[in-house]
Amino acid sequence: MMNSKIKQIFDEIKLSDERDVEIKALLTAKLYENENKNKNEMENLIMIKQKKYRVLLIATILSLGLVGFTFGTQAIKLLTGVNYERGKNFTSIEMGYENEPFEIREDKVFFVLNEENIDITNQISEDDYYKYEYTDENGYKQIVIIGGSIEDVGFNIYLFDNNGISLASSGQYNPIDDNMTAPIWIQKADSELNKFR
Amino acid sequence: MNDSHEIIKLYDTYKNKVYRLALSYLKNTQDAEDVVQVVFLKLIDNRANIIHGKEQALITQITINHCKDILRSFWRKNKTELNFDISSESEDFENDEQQIILNAVIGLSTKYRIAVYLHYYDGYTFSEIAKFLNISPSAVSMRIHRARKILKKELGGLYYDEL
C-alpha cells in the first residue's frame, strides 16, 4: 500500500545520533537550570518573607579587643550558643542563636539560659528590657538583654573582656519600621551598655 | 507536568516525529534539527500546558507553528537556494522504489506535502490536521486529493490504486 510505503520511508529518517546527544544535553541543562532557578526563587521568597515578617539577626564587632592578645585563635561560646572568635588578623561572631534565651509559657516570658528559669514578664516591654549578667572563669562578661512585648520578644547578648571592654554582640529582634530601626528597648540597652565600651 | 524525566521521555519518544515533520516542511536537515531543539525547549517552557495523553498533538502543533515561522522569516524567504539534502537521509533505503516515492512526496508543494505527511504518516484525521493548520477539514481533504493526483502523475500511475 502506498501509505504504508510512505510510512516505511519516513520511518527510516531519523535525527542523527550526534545531534540527538547535543539536544538531549541541552534540554537536560535547561531543565536543571529551571529547577535551580525555581529553587532560588523559592529561597528568595522565603528570605523576603523572613525579612518582612520575621526578625532581624544582628551581630556586631564592637572592639578588636586585642589587649594582651598573643598567638593562636581564641574562641568563646556565648550563652546563646554562638561563637565569638578572634585571631591575629580577625575577629568574628556568629549571628542569631543556638539556644534561645527565653521561652513563652502561658502568656509569661521566662529567661532560660544558663539553666535559669526566671519569669521576666513584668520586666520587659516595648521600652524596657530584662538584663542577665554572667562572667566566665576567664573574666569575660556576657550580658543578655531581653525586651519587647510578649507578642514581639527580642534579645541581644553582649560580650565584654576582663577589662570591661565591649567586644561584640549578637541577637535578634523585630525592627519597628521599614528602615530597620531597632526597637526602643534595644536602643536603650545599647545606650546604657555603651559605658563599657 | 513537573518532572524533568517526563520531558526527556517525551523527547525520546517524539524527537524523530518532530524531525520528520520539520524535514517535510523545511526540506533541510540542519533546519529540521534546529526545529527539534527549539520545539522541546518550548515544551519545557510550556510544560504546564501539557495534558496527559495529548502530548503528541501539542508537540505537533508547536512543530508546525515553528516551521511556519521559519518559512515566513525574512532569512528563509531570501535564501537563494534551499539546501535539500534529504537524499543523505535516504542512503539506507533498500531500493530505488523508496527513493522515487520519497522524491515524489518531497517534490510536492509545502501545503500538499504537510497534509500528506500528517495524514499518511502520522495518521491524523482531516479534522485534526485542519486544527493544526488552521484551515477547514474540507480544505485538508482538497489538499490530500490534489496531492494524490500529483503523486499519481509523478509516479506514473504505479501506485494509483494503493494511495
GROMACS .gro file of C-alpha atoms in nm:
model
  360
    1MET     CA    1   0.000   0.000   0.000
    2MET     CA    2   0.117   0.349  -0.080
    3ASN     CA    3   0.056   0.488   0.268
    4SER     CA    4   0.247   0.201   0.423
    5LYS     CA    5   0.531   0.271   0.184
    6ILE     CA    6   0.530   0.637   0.287
    7LYS     CA    7   0.534   0.526   0.648
    8GLN     CA    8   0.819   0.289   0.583
    9ILE     CA    9   1.019   0.558   0.405
   10PHE     CA   10   0.974   0.819   0.675
   11ASP     CA   11   1.041   0.567   0.949
   12GLU     CA   12   1.393   0.540   0.816
   13ILE     CA   13   1.451   0.913   0.853
   14LYS     CA   14   1.592   0.979   1.197
   15LEU     CA   15   1.767   1.252   1.384
   16SER     CA   16   2.142   1.196   1.375
   17ASP     CA   17   2.295   1.043   1.686
   18GLU     CA   18   2.530   1.338   1.717
   19ARG     CA   19   2.252   1.599   1.721
   20ASP     CA   20   2.042   1.373   1.940
   21VAL     CA   21   2.312   1.374   2.208
   22GLU     CA   22   2.363   1.751   2.173
   23ILE     CA   23   1.995   1.834   2.201
   24LYS     CA   24   1.939   1.597   2.489
   25ALA     CA   25   2.231   1.751   2.678
   26LEU     CA   26   2.092   2.098   2.612
   27LEU     CA   27   1.745   2.000   2.734
   28THR     CA   28   1.888   1.837   3.044
   29ALA     CA   29   2.091   2.151   3.119
   30LYS     CA   30   1.783   2.368   3.066
   31LEU     CA   31   1.573   2.151   3.295
   32TYR     CA   32   1.847   2.158   3.558
   33GLU     CA   33   1.874   2.536   3.526
   34ASN     CA   34   1.497   2.576   3.559
   35GLU     CA   35   1.485   2.356   3.866
   36ASN     CA   36   1.759   2.558   4.032
   37LYS     CA   37   1.600   2.883   3.924
   38ASN     CA   38   1.273   2.774   4.080
   39LYS     CA   39   1.459   2.668   4.390
   40ASN     CA   40   1.640   3.002   4.409
   41GLU     CA   41   1.319   3.192   4.352
   42MET     CA   42   1.162   2.994   4.632
   43GLU     CA   43   1.457   3.064   4.858
   44ASN     CA   44   1.440   3.434   4.773
   45LEU     CA   45   1.071   3.436   4.852
   46ILE     CA   46   1.140   3.274   5.185
   47MET     CA   47   1.413   3.528   5.256
   48ILE     CA   48   1.190   3.819   5.163
   49LYS     CA   49   0.916   3.675   5.379
   50GLN     CA   50   1.156   3.637   5.664
   51LYS     CA   51   1.269   3.996   5.628
   52LYS     CA   52   0.916   4.119   5.627
   53TYR     CA   53   0.763   3.907   5.896
   54ARG     CA   54   1.046   3.760   6.091
   55VAL     CA   55   1.323   3.902   6.292
   56LEU     CA   56   1.644   4.074   6.206
   57LEU     CA   57   1.951   3.880   6.301
   58ILE     CA   58   2.226   4.106   6.428
   59ALA     CA   59   2.592   4.062   6.504
   60THR     CA   60   2.832   4.339   6.580
   61ILE     CA   61   3.202   4.351   6.644
   62LEU     CA   62   3.236   4.633   6.889
   63SER     CA   63   3.608   4.620   6.956
   64LEU     CA   64   3.905   4.424   6.832
   65GLY     CA   65   3.988   4.360   7.196
   66LEU     CA   66   4.349   4.283   7.131
   67VAL     CA   67   4.476   4.393   7.467
   68GLY     CA   68   4.705   4.122   7.598
   69PHE     CA   69   4.643   3.903   7.294
   70THR     CA   70   4.938   3.696   7.174
   71PHE     CA   71   4.910   3.397   6.936
   72GLY     CA   72   4.656   3.143   6.818
   73THR     CA   73   4.281   3.173   6.790
   74GLN     CA   74   4.067   3.239   7.091
   75ALA     CA   75   3.709   3.118   7.087
   76ILE     CA   76   3.435   3.188   7.337
   77LYS     CA   77   3.099   3.017   7.323
   78LEU     CA   78   2.834   3.258   7.442
   79LEU     CA   79   2.533   3.159   7.648
   80THR     CA   80   2.315   3.180   7.338
   81GLY     CA   81   2.536   2.917   7.173
   82VAL     CA   82   2.702   3.144   6.917
   83ASN     CA   83   3.079   3.155   6.885
   84TYR     CA   84   3.299   3.456   6.924
   85GLU     CA   85   3.646   3.411   6.775
   86ARG     CA   86   3.948   3.626   6.742
   87GLY     CA   87   4.283   3.554   6.585
   88LYS     CA   88   4.584   3.757   6.494
   89ASN     CA   89   4.414   3.922   6.199
   90PHE     CA   90   4.045   3.866   6.251
   91THR     CA   91   3.758   3.888   6.494
   92SER     CA   92   3.416   3.733   6.432
   93ILE     CA   93   3.090   3.648   6.599
   94GLU     CA   94   2.806   3.433   6.467
   95MET     CA   95   2.463   3.579   6.411
   96GLY     CA   96   2.147   3.458   6.576
   97TYR     CA   97   2.148   3.186   6.837
   98GLU     CA   98   2.158   2.817   6.906
   99ASN     CA   99   1.998   2.845   7.248
  100GLU     CA  100   1.703   3.080   7.258
  101PRO     CA  101   1.732   3.285   7.579
  102PHE     CA  102   1.361   3.293   7.654
  103GLU     CA  103   1.055   3.075   7.650
  104ILE     CA  104   0.694   3.181   7.645
  105ARG     CA  105   0.468   2.967   7.858
  106GLU     CA  106   0.107   3.051   7.944
  107ASP     CA  107   0.144   3.413   7.845
  108LYS     CA  108   0.457   3.454   8.052
  109VAL     CA  109   0.813   3.510   7.936
  110PHE     CA  110   1.089   3.317   8.108
  111PHE     CA  111   1.464   3.368   8.087
  112VAL     CA  112   1.602   3.015   8.043
  113LEU     CA  113   1.975   3.037   7.962
  114ASN     CA  114   2.239   2.902   8.194
  115GLU     CA  115   1.983   2.666   8.346
  116GLU     CA  116   1.782   2.960   8.477
  117ASN     CA  117   1.405   2.974   8.476
  118ILE     CA  118   1.321   3.333   8.566
  119ASP     CA  119   0.984   3.488   8.500
  120ILE     CA  120   1.069   3.822   8.337
  121THR     CA  121   0.721   3.903   8.207
  122ASN     CA  122   0.679   4.214   8.418
  123GLN     CA  123   1.032   4.338   8.348
  124ILE     CA  124   1.008   4.364   7.971
  125SER     CA  125   0.811   4.593   7.742
  126GLU     CA  126   0.848   4.777   7.414
  127ASP     CA  127   1.053   5.037   7.600
  128ASP     CA  128   1.237   4.830   7.856
  129TYR     CA  129   1.442   4.516   7.891
  130TYR     CA  130   1.548   4.247   8.130
  131LYS     CA  131   1.924   4.212   8.188
  132TYR     CA  132   2.112   3.897   8.287
  133GLU     CA  133   2.485   3.902   8.357
  134TYR     CA  134   2.726   3.612   8.356
  135THR     CA  135   3.104   3.614   8.395
  136ASP     CA  136   3.310   3.311   8.298
  137GLU     CA  137   3.620   3.174   8.465
  138ASN     CA  138   3.845   3.391   8.248
  139GLY     CA  139   3.671   3.709   8.346
  140TYR     CA  140   3.474   3.755   8.023
  141LYS     CA  141   3.135   3.901   8.096
  142GLN     CA  142   2.824   3.823   7.896
  143ILE     CA  143   2.516   4.040   7.930
  144VAL     CA  144   2.193   3.909   7.786
  145ILE     CA  145   1.911   4.155   7.740
  146ILE     CA  146   1.556   4.059   7.652
  147GLY     CA  147   1.292   4.315   7.561
  148GLY     CA  148   0.972   4.384   7.373
  149SER     CA  149   0.610   4.293   7.421
  150ILE     CA  150   0.509   3.932   7.476
  151GLU     CA  151   0.399   3.914   7.112
  152ASP     CA  152   0.729   4.052   6.994
  153VAL     CA  153   1.013   3.944   7.219
  154GLY     CA  154   1.373   4.000   7.108
  155PHE     CA  155   1.714   3.969   7.264
  156ASN     CA  156   2.077   4.063   7.237
  157ILE     CA  157   2.387   3.932   7.403
  158TYR     CA  158   2.697   4.144   7.464
  159LEU     CA  159   3.044   4.016   7.536
  160PHE     CA  160   3.299   4.211   7.738
  161ASP     CA  161   3.658   4.127   7.810
  162ASN     CA  162   3.809   4.121   8.159
  163ASN     CA  163   3.894   4.488   8.123
  164GLY     CA  164   3.529   4.573   8.072
  165ILE     CA  165   3.574   4.646   7.703
  166SER     CA  166   3.275   4.555   7.492
  167LEU     CA  167   3.390   4.307   7.224
  168ALA     CA  168   3.083   4.204   7.028
  169SER     CA  169   2.711   4.146   7.035
  170SER     CA  170   2.469   3.909   6.868
  171GLY     CA  171   2.094   3.865   6.878
  172GLN     CA  172   1.764   3.911   6.703
  173TYR     CA  173   1.471   4.148   6.719
  174ASN     CA  174   1.193   4.286   6.504
  175PRO     CA  175   1.272   4.625   6.352
  176ILE     CA  176   0.997   4.878   6.423
  177ASP     CA  177   0.981   5.015   6.068
  178ASP     CA  178   1.092   4.954   5.709
  179ASN     CA  179   1.415   5.143   5.777
  180MET     CA  180   1.509   4.857   6.010
  181THR     CA  181   1.508   5.085   6.313
  182ALA     CA  182   1.582   4.894   6.633
  183PRO     CA  183   1.308   4.894   6.898
  184ILE     CA  184   1.332   5.133   7.191
  185TRP     CA  185   1.431   4.865   7.444
  186ILE     CA  186   1.741   4.766   7.245
  187GLN     CA  187   1.834   5.128   7.174
  188LYS     CA  188   1.810   5.190   7.545
  189ALA     CA  189   2.025   4.885   7.625
  190ASP     CA  190   2.285   4.987   7.368
  191SER     CA  191   2.300   5.330   7.521
  192GLU     CA  192   2.327   5.209   7.875
  193LEU     CA  193   2.579   4.939   7.797
  194ASN     CA  194   2.795   5.180   7.599
  195LYS     CA  195   2.963   5.281   7.919
  196PHE     CA  196   3.154   4.952   7.891
  197ARG     CA  197   3.299   5.037   7.552
  198MET     CA  198   0.387   1.822   3.434
  199ASN     CA  199   0.681   1.898   3.658
  200ASP     CA  200   0.903   1.600   3.627
  201SER     CA  201   1.216   1.659   3.421
  202HIS     CA  202   1.237   1.290   3.346
  203GLU     CA  203   0.896   1.309   3.177
  204ILE     CA  204   1.019   1.581   2.941
  205ILE     CA  205   1.323   1.375   2.847
  206LYS     CA  206   1.094   1.075   2.799
  207LEU     CA  207   0.876   1.281   2.564
  208TYR     CA  208   1.187   1.389   2.378
  209ASP     CA  209   1.298   1.029   2.332
  210THR     CA  210   0.950   0.932   2.215
  211TYR     CA  211   0.880   1.216   1.975
  212LYS     CA  212   1.217   1.354   1.862
  213ASN     CA  213   1.211   1.166   1.532
  214LYS     CA  214   0.849   1.255   1.463
  215VAL     CA  215   0.933   1.621   1.514
  216TYR     CA  216   1.240   1.584   1.297
  217ARG     CA  217   1.050   1.418   1.013
  218LEU     CA  218   0.771   1.673   1.023
  219ALA     CA  219   1.019   1.958   1.027
  220LEU     CA  220   1.213   1.799   0.745
  221SER     CA  221   0.892   1.764   0.546
  222TYR     CA  222   0.825   2.131   0.599
  223LEU     CA  223   1.171   2.273   0.552
  224LYS     CA  224   1.345   2.012   0.336
  225ASN     CA  225   1.671   2.085   0.510
  226THR     CA  226   1.829   1.858   0.768
  227GLN     CA  227   2.007   2.130   0.964
  228ASP     CA  228   1.696   2.342   0.988
  229ALA     CA  229   1.496   2.036   1.090
  230GLU     CA  230   1.748   1.952   1.361
  231ASP     CA  231   1.724   2.306   1.490
  232VAL     CA  232   1.347   2.274   1.497
  233VAL     CA  233   1.373   1.965   1.716
  234GLN     CA  234   1.584   2.160   1.961
  235VAL     CA  235   1.355   2.462   1.966
  236VAL     CA  236   1.036   2.258   1.993
  237PHE     CA  237   1.150   2.076   2.304
  238LEU     CA  238   1.290   2.390   2.461
  239LYS     CA  239   0.948   2.547   2.404
  240LEU     CA  240   0.791   2.238   2.553
  241ILE     CA  241   0.996   2.288   2.870
  242ASP     CA  242   0.878   2.648   2.891
  243ASN     CA  243   0.517   2.537   2.834
  244ARG     CA  244   0.520   2.221   3.036
  245ALA     CA  245   0.230   2.347   3.242
  246ASN     CA  246   0.014   2.314   2.929
  247ILE     CA  247   0.097   1.950   2.869
  248ILE     CA  248  -0.210   1.735   2.911
  249HIS     CA  249  -0.152   1.369   2.975
  250GLY     CA  250  -0.249   1.170   2.667
  251LYS     CA  251  -0.238   1.473   2.440
  252GLU     CA  252   0.135   1.526   2.432
  253GLN     CA  253   0.177   1.433   2.067
  254ALA     CA  254  -0.085   1.681   1.950
  255LEU     CA  255   0.081   1.962   2.145
  256ILE     CA  256   0.426   1.873   2.014
  257THR     CA  257   0.293   1.853   1.658
  258GLN     CA  258   0.128   2.193   1.694
  259ILE     CA  259   0.443   2.355   1.832
  260THR     CA  260   0.643   2.200   1.548
  261ILE     CA  261   0.404   2.320   1.278
  262ASN     CA  262   0.388   2.671   1.423
  263HIS     CA  263   0.764   2.695   1.444
  264CYS     CA  264   0.815   2.562   1.091
  265LYS     CA  265   0.563   2.816   0.960
  266ASP     CA  266   0.752   3.091   1.143
  267ILE     CA  267   1.074   2.978   0.979
  268LEU     CA  268   0.918   2.967   0.634
  269ARG     CA  269   0.780   3.316   0.688
  270SER     CA  270   1.108   3.452   0.811
  271PHE     CA  271   1.295   3.705   0.606
  272TRP     CA  272   1.611   3.497   0.613
  273ARG     CA  273   1.438   3.190   0.481
  274LYS     CA  274   1.249   3.375   0.210
  275ASN     CA  275   1.571   3.527   0.088
  276LYS     CA  276   1.767   3.208   0.082
  277THR     CA  277   1.883   3.175  -0.277
  278GLU     CA  278   1.854   2.802  -0.284
  279LEU     CA  279   1.706   2.555  -0.045
  280ASN     CA  280   1.955   2.306   0.078
  281PHE     CA  281   1.755   2.000   0.005
  282ASP     CA  282   1.983   1.731   0.134
  283ILE     CA  283   1.722   1.479   0.234
  284SER     CA  284   1.895   1.239  -0.002
  285SER     CA  285   2.165   1.196   0.260
  286GLU     CA  286   1.893   1.069   0.487
  287SER     CA  287   1.795   0.805   0.238
  288GLU     CA  288   2.127   0.632   0.188
  289ASP     CA  289   1.996   0.330   0.367
  290PHE     CA  290   1.684   0.297   0.157
  291GLU     CA  291   1.652  -0.054   0.033
  292ASN     CA  292   1.569   0.022  -0.325
  293ASP     CA  293   1.503   0.280  -0.589
  294GLU     CA  294   1.130   0.248  -0.539
  295GLN     CA  295   1.152   0.408  -0.197
  296GLN     CA  296   1.371   0.683  -0.332
  297ILE     CA  297   1.126   0.751  -0.614
  298ILE     CA  298   0.833   0.773  -0.374
  299LEU     CA  299   1.027   0.993  -0.134
  300ASN     CA  300   1.129   1.227  -0.413
  301ALA     CA  301   0.771   1.248  -0.531
  302VAL     CA  302   0.641   1.332  -0.182
  303ILE     CA  303   0.918   1.578  -0.110
  304GLY     CA  304   0.862   1.732  -0.451
  305LEU     CA  305   0.507   1.829  -0.357
  306SER     CA  306   0.448   2.191  -0.263
  307THR     CA  307   0.462   2.257   0.112
  308LYS     CA  308   0.088   2.267   0.174
  309TYR     CA  309   0.029   1.935  -0.002
  310ARG     CA  310   0.341   1.774   0.142
  311ILE     CA  311   0.249   1.854   0.500
  312ALA     CA  312  -0.108   1.734   0.456
  313VAL     CA  313   0.017   1.406   0.306
  314TYR     CA  314   0.274   1.365   0.580
  315LEU     CA  315   0.032   1.431   0.866
  316HIS     CA  316  -0.236   1.209   0.717
  317TYR     CA  317  -0.043   0.918   0.569
  318TYR     CA  318   0.250   0.909   0.808
  319ASP     CA  319   0.126   1.043   1.138
  320GLY     CA  320  -0.225   0.911   1.081
  321TYR     CA  321  -0.409   1.227   1.175
  322THR     CA  322  -0.767   1.270   1.056
  323PHE     CA  323  -0.869   1.556   0.830
  324SER     CA  324  -1.030   1.731   1.125
  325GLU     CA  325  -0.716   1.702   1.335
  326ILE     CA  326  -0.498   1.829   1.051
  327ALA     CA  327  -0.742   2.114   0.997
  328LYS     CA  328  -0.691   2.225   1.357
  329PHE     CA  329  -0.314   2.205   1.329
  330LEU     CA  330  -0.305   2.407   1.008
  331ASN     CA  331  -0.588   2.638   1.100
  332ILE     CA  332  -0.785   2.555   0.787
  333SER     CA  333  -1.115   2.377   0.728
  334PRO     CA  334  -1.140   1.996   0.710
  335SER     CA  335  -1.266   2.030   0.354
  336ALA     CA  336  -0.954   2.227   0.266
  337VAL     CA  337  -0.746   1.943   0.408
  338SER     CA  338  -0.946   1.694   0.206
  339MET     CA  339  -0.888   1.902  -0.105
  340ARG     CA  340  -0.513   1.919  -0.043
  341ILE     CA  341  -0.490   1.543   0.007
  342HIS     CA  342  -0.696   1.485  -0.305
  343ARG     CA  343  -0.477   1.714  -0.516
  344ALA     CA  344  -0.159   1.569  -0.367
  345ARG     CA  345  -0.272   1.220  -0.463
  346LYS     CA  346  -0.335   1.337  -0.815
  347ILE     CA  347   0.010   1.487  -0.837
  348LEU     CA  348   0.170   1.176  -0.691
  349LYS     CA  349  -0.023   0.960  -0.934
  350LYS     CA  350   0.112   1.165  -1.218
  351GLU     CA  351   0.467   1.168  -1.079
  352LEU     CA  352   0.472   0.800  -1.009
  353GLY     CA  353   0.330   0.713  -1.345
  354GLY     CA  354   0.019   0.554  -1.209
  355LEU     CA  355   0.228   0.283  -1.048
  356TYR     CA  356   0.065   0.328  -0.709
  357TYR     CA  357  -0.260   0.474  -0.821
  358ASP     CA  358  -0.476   0.206  -0.667
  359GLU     CA  359  -0.277   0.196  -0.349
  360LEU     CA  360  -0.295   0.554  -0.235
   0.00000   0.00000   0.00000
